[in-house]
PDB file of C-alpha atoms in Angstrom:
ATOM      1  CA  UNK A  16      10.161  31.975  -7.947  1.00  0.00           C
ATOM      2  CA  UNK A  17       7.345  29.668  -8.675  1.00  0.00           C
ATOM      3  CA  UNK A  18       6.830  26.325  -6.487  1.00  0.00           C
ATOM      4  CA  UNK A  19       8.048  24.141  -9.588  1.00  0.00           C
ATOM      5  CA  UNK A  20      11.384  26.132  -9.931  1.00  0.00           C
ATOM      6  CA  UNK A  21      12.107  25.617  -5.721  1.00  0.00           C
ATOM      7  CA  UNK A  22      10.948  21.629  -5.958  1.00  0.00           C
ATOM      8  CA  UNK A  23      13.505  21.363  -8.945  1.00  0.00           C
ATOM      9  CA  UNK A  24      16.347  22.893  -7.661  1.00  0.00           C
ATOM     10  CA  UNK A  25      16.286  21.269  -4.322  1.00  0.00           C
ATOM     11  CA  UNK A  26      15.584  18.268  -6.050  1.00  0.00           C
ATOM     12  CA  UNK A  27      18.424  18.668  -8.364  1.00  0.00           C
ATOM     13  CA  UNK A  28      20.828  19.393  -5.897  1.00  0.00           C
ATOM     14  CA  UNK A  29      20.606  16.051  -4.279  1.00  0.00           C
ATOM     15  CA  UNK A  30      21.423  14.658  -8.033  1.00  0.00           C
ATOM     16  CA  UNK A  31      18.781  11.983  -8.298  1.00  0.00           C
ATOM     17  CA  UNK A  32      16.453  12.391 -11.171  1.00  0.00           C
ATOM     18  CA  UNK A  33      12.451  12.298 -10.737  1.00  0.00           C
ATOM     19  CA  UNK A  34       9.785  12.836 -12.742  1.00  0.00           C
ATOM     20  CA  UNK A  35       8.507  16.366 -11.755  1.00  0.00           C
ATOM     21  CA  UNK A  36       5.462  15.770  -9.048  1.00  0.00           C
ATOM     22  CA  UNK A  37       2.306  16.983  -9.248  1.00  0.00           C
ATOM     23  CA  UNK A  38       1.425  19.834  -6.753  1.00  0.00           C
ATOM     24  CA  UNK A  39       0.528  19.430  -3.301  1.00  0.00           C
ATOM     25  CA  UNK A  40      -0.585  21.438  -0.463  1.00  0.00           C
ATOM     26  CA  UNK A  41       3.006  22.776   0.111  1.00  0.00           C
ATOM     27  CA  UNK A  42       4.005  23.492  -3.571  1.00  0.00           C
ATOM     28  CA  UNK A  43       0.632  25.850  -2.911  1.00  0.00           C
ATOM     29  CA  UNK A  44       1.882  27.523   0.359  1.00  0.00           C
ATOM     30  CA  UNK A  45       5.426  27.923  -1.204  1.00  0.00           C
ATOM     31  CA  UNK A  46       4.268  29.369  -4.124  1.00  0.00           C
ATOM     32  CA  UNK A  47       2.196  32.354  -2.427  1.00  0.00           C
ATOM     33  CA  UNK A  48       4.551  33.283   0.260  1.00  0.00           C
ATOM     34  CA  UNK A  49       6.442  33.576  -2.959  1.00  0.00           C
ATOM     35  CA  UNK A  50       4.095  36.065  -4.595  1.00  0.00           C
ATOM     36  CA  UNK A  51       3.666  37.418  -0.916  1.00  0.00           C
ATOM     37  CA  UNK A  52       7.493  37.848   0.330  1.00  0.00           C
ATOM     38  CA  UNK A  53       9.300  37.625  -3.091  1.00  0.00           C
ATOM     39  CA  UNK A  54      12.334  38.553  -1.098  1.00  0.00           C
ATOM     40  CA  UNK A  55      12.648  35.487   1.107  1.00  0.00           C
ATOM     41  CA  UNK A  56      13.922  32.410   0.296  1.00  0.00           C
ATOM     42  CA  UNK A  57      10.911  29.781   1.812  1.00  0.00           C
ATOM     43  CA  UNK A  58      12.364  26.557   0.401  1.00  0.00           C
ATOM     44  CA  UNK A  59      12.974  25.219   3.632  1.00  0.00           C
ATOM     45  CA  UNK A  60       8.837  25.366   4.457  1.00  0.00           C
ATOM     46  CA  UNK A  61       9.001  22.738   1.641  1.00  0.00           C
ATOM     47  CA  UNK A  62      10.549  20.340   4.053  1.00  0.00           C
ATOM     48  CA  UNK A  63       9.847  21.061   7.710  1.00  0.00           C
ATOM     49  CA  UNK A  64       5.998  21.435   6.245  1.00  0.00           C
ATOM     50  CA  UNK A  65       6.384  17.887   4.562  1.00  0.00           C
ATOM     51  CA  UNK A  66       7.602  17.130   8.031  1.00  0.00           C
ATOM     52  CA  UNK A  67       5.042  18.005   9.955  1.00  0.00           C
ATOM     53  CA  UNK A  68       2.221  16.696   7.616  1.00  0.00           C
ATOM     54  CA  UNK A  69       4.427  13.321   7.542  1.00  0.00           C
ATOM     55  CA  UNK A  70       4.665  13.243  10.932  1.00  0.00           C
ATOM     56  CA  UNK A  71       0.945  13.552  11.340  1.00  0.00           C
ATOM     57  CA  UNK A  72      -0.365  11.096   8.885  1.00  0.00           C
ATOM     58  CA  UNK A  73       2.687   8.025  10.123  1.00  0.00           C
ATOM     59  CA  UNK A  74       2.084   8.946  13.982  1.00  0.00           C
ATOM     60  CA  UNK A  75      -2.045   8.230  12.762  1.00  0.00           C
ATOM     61  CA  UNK A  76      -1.180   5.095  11.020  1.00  0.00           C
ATOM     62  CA  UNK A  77       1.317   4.124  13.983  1.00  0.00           C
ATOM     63  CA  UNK A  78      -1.086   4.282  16.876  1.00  0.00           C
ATOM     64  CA  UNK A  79      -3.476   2.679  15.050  1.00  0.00           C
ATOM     65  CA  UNK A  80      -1.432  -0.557  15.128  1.00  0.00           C
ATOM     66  CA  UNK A  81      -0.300   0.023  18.767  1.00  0.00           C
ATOM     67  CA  UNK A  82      -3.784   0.009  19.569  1.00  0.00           C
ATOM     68  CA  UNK A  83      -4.833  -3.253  18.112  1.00  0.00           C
ATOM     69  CA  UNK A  84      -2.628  -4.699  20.552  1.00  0.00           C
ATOM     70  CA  UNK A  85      -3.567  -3.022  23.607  1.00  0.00           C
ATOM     71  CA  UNK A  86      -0.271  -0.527  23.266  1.00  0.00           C
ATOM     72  CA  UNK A  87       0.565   3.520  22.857  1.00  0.00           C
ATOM     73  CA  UNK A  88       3.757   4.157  21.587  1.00  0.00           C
ATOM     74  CA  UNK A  89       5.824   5.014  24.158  1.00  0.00           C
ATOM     75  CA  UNK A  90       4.541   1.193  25.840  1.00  0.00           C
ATOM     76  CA  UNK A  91       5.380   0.034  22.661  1.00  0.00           C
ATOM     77  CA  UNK A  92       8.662   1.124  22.535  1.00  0.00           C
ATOM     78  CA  UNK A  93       9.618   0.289  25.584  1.00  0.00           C
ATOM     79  CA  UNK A  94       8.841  -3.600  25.822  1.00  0.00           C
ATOM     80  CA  UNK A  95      10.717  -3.178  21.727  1.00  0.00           C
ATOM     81  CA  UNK A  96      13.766  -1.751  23.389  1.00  0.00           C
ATOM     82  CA  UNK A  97      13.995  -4.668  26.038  1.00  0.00           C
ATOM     83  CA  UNK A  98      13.100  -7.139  23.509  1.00  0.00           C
ATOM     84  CA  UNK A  99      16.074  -5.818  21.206  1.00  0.00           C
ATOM     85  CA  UNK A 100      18.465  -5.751  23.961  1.00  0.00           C
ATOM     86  CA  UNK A 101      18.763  -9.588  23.602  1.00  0.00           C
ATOM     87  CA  UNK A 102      19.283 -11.843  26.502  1.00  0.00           C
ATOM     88  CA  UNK A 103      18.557 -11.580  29.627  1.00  0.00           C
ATOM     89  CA  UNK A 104      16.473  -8.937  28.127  1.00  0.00           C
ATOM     90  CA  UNK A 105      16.888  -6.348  30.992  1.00  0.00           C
ATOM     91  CA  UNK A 106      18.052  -2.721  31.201  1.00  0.00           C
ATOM     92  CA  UNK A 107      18.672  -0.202  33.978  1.00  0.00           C
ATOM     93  CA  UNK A 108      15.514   2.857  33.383  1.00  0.00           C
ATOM     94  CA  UNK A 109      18.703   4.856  32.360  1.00  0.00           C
ATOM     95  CA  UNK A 110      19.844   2.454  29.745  1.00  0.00           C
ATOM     96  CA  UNK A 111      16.255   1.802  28.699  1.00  0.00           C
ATOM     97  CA  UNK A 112      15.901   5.787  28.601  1.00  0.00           C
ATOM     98  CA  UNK A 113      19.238   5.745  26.768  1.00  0.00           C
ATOM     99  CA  UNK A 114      18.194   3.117  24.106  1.00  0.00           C
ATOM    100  CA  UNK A 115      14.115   3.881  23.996  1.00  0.00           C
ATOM    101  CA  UNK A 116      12.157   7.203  22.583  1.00  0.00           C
ATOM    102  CA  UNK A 117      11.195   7.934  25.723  1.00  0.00           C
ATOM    103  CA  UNK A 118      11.347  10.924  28.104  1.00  0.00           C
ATOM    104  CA  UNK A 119      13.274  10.363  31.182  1.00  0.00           C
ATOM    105  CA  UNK A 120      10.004  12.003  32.326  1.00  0.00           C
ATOM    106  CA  UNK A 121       7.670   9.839  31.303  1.00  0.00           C
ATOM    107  CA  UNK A 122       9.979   6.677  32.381  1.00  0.00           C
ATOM    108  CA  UNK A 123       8.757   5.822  35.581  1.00  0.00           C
ATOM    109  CA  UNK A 124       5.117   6.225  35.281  1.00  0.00           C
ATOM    110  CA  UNK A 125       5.165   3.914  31.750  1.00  0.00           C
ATOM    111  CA  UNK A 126       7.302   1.171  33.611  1.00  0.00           C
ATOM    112  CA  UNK A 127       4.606   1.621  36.420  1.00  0.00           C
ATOM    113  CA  UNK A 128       1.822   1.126  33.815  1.00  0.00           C
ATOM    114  CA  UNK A 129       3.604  -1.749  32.240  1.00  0.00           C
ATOM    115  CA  UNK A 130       4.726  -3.722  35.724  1.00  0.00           C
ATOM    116  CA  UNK A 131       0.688  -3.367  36.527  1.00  0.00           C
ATOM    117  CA  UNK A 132      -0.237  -4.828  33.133  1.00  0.00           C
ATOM    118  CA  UNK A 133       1.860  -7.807  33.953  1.00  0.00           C
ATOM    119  CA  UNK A 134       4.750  -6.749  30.821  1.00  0.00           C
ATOM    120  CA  UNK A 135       7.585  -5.987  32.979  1.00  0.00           C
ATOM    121  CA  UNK A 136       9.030  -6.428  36.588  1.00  0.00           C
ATOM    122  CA  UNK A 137      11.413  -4.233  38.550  1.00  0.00           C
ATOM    123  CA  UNK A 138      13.820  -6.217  40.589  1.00  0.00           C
ATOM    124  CA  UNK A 139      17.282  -4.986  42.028  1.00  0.00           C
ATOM    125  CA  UNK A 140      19.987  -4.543  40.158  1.00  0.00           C
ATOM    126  CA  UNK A 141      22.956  -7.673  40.624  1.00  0.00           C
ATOM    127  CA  UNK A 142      25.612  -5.170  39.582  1.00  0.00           C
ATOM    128  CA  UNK A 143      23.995  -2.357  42.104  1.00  0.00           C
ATOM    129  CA  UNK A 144      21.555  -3.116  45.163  1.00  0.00           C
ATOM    130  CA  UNK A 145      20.057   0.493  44.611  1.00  0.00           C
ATOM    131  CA  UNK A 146      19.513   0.306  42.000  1.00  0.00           C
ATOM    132  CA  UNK A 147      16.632  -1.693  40.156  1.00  0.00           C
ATOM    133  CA  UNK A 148      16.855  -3.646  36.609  1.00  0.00           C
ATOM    134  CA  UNK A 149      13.554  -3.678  34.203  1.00  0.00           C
ATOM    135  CA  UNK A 150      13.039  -6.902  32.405  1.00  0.00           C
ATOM    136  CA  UNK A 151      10.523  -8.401  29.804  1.00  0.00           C
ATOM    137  CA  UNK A 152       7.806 -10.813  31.453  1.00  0.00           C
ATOM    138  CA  UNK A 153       6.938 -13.969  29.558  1.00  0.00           C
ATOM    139  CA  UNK A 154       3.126 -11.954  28.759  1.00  0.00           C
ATOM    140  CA  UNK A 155       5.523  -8.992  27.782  1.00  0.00           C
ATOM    141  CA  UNK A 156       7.703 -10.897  25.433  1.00  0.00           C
ATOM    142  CA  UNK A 157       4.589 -12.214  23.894  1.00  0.00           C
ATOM    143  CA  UNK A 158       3.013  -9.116  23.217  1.00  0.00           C
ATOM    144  CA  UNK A 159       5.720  -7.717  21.667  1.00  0.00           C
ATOM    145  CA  UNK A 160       6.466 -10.664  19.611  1.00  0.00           C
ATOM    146  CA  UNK A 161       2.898 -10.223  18.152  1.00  0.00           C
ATOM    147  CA  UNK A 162       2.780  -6.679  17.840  1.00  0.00           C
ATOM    148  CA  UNK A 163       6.176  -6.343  15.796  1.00  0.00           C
ATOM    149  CA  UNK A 164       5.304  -8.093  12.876  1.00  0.00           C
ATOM    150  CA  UNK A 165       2.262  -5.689  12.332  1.00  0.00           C
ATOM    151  CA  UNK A 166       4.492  -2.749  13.237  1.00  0.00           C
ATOM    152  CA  UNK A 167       6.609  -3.054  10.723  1.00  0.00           C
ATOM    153  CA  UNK A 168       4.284  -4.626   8.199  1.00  0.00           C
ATOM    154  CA  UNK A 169       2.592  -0.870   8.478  1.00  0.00           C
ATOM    155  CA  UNK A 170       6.004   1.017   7.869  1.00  0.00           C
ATOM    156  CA  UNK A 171       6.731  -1.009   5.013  1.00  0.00           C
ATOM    157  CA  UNK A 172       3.127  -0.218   3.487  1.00  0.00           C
ATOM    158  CA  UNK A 173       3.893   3.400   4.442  1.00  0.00           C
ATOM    159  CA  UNK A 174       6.828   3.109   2.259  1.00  0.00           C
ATOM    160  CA  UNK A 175       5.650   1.500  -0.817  1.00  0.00           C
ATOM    161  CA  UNK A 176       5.167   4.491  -3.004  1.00  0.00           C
ATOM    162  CA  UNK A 177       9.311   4.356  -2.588  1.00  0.00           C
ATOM    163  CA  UNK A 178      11.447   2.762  -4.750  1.00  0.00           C
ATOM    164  CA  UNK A 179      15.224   1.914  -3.080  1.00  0.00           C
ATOM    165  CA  UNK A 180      16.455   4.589  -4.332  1.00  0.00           C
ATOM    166  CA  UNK A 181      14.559   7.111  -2.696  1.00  0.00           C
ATOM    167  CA  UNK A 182      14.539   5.265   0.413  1.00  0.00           C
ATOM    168  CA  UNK A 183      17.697   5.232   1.125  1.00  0.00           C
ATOM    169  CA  UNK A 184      18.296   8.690  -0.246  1.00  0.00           C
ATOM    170  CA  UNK A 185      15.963   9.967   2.418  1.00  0.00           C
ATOM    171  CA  UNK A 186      17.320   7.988   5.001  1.00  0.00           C
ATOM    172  CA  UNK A 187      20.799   9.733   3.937  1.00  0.00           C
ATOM    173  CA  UNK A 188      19.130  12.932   4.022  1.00  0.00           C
ATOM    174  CA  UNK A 189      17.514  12.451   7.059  1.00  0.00           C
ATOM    175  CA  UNK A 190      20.621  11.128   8.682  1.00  0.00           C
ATOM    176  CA  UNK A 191      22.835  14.262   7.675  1.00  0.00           C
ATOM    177  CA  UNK A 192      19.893  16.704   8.659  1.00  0.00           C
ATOM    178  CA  UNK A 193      19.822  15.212  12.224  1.00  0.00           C
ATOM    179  CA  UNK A 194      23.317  15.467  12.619  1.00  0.00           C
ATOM    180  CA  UNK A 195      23.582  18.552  11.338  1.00  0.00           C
ATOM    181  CA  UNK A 196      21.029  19.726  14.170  1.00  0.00           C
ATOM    182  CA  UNK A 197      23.175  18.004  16.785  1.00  0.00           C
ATOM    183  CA  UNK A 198      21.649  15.255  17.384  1.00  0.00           C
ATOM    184  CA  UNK A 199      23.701  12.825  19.157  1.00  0.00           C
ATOM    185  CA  UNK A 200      22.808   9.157  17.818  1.00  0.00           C
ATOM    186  CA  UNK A 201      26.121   7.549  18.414  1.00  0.00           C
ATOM    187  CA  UNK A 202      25.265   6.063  21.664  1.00  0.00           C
TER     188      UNK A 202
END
């Protein structure tokens, strides 16, 4: 089975027509462990591989923004989670840990990181005295405010080789493959 024969049948299955691509690094891979290990079906190294290069090159492109604005990514999405919540933009840590793409690991010491830089306080919680509330500082809503716009400005240049089409058919594919895995976005 050559690379072009895998591509097109995966391809086809999803029912869209493209124009056949020219070969990349994968296409390459597949096609040896092809010659290699004729008796294994490697199609899915077409994907997670794509994955993982994908992964690499938007996480690049990603921190590079974040950076301009004095930010990593798990800052970043942190002050973006409060700022989404709406009014009084404030979360518990385990509804920001619910709601960010954070580690509940990795919670305290960001929120400890972003109360020194002035971005967010801690107070007590109204609804629970033991508990304490994280909330967006006028400095934090700021910088969020002015690192959005270039955040997403970056994922839509990212994603101007697609056309709708293949947007949202990824996003459908993505969406199936995620649930498929068990991965509980509901909440």
């Amino acid at each position: 089975m050559t690379w072009l024969t895998v591509t097109s049948s995966l391809r086809n299955s999803v029912g869209i027509a493209y124009p056949e691509p020219v070969a990349d690094h994968l296409d390459r891979v597949v096609a040896q462990w092809g010659a290699e290990r004729p008796d294994l079906d490697v199609s899915p190294m077409e994907v997670f591989g794509r994955l993982k290069r994908l992964y690499r090159l938007v996480d690049a492109e990603l921190n590079r923004t974040f950076a301009e604005h004095g930010l990593d990514a798990p800052s970043f999405d942190v002050l973006a989670t409060l700022k989404r919540s709406g009014p009084p933009y404030r979360l518990t840590p385990t509804g920001l840990m619910q709601s960010a793409m954070v580690t509940s690991g990795a919670i305290t010491q960001r929120l400890d990181r972003l109360e020194a830089r002035g971005l967010v306080t801690r107070t007590r919680s109204d609804q629970d005295r033991r508990s304490r509330d994280v909330e967006l500082t006028p400095e934090g809503h700021a910088l969020i405010d002015r690192a959005l716009p270039d955040h997403i400005a970056g994922e839509h240049r990212m994603l101007a080789g697609l056309d709708e089409t293949r947007k949202a058919a990824l996003v459908d594919g993505m969406r199936a493959l995620l649930a498929d895995l068990g991965d509980d976005t509901s909440g």
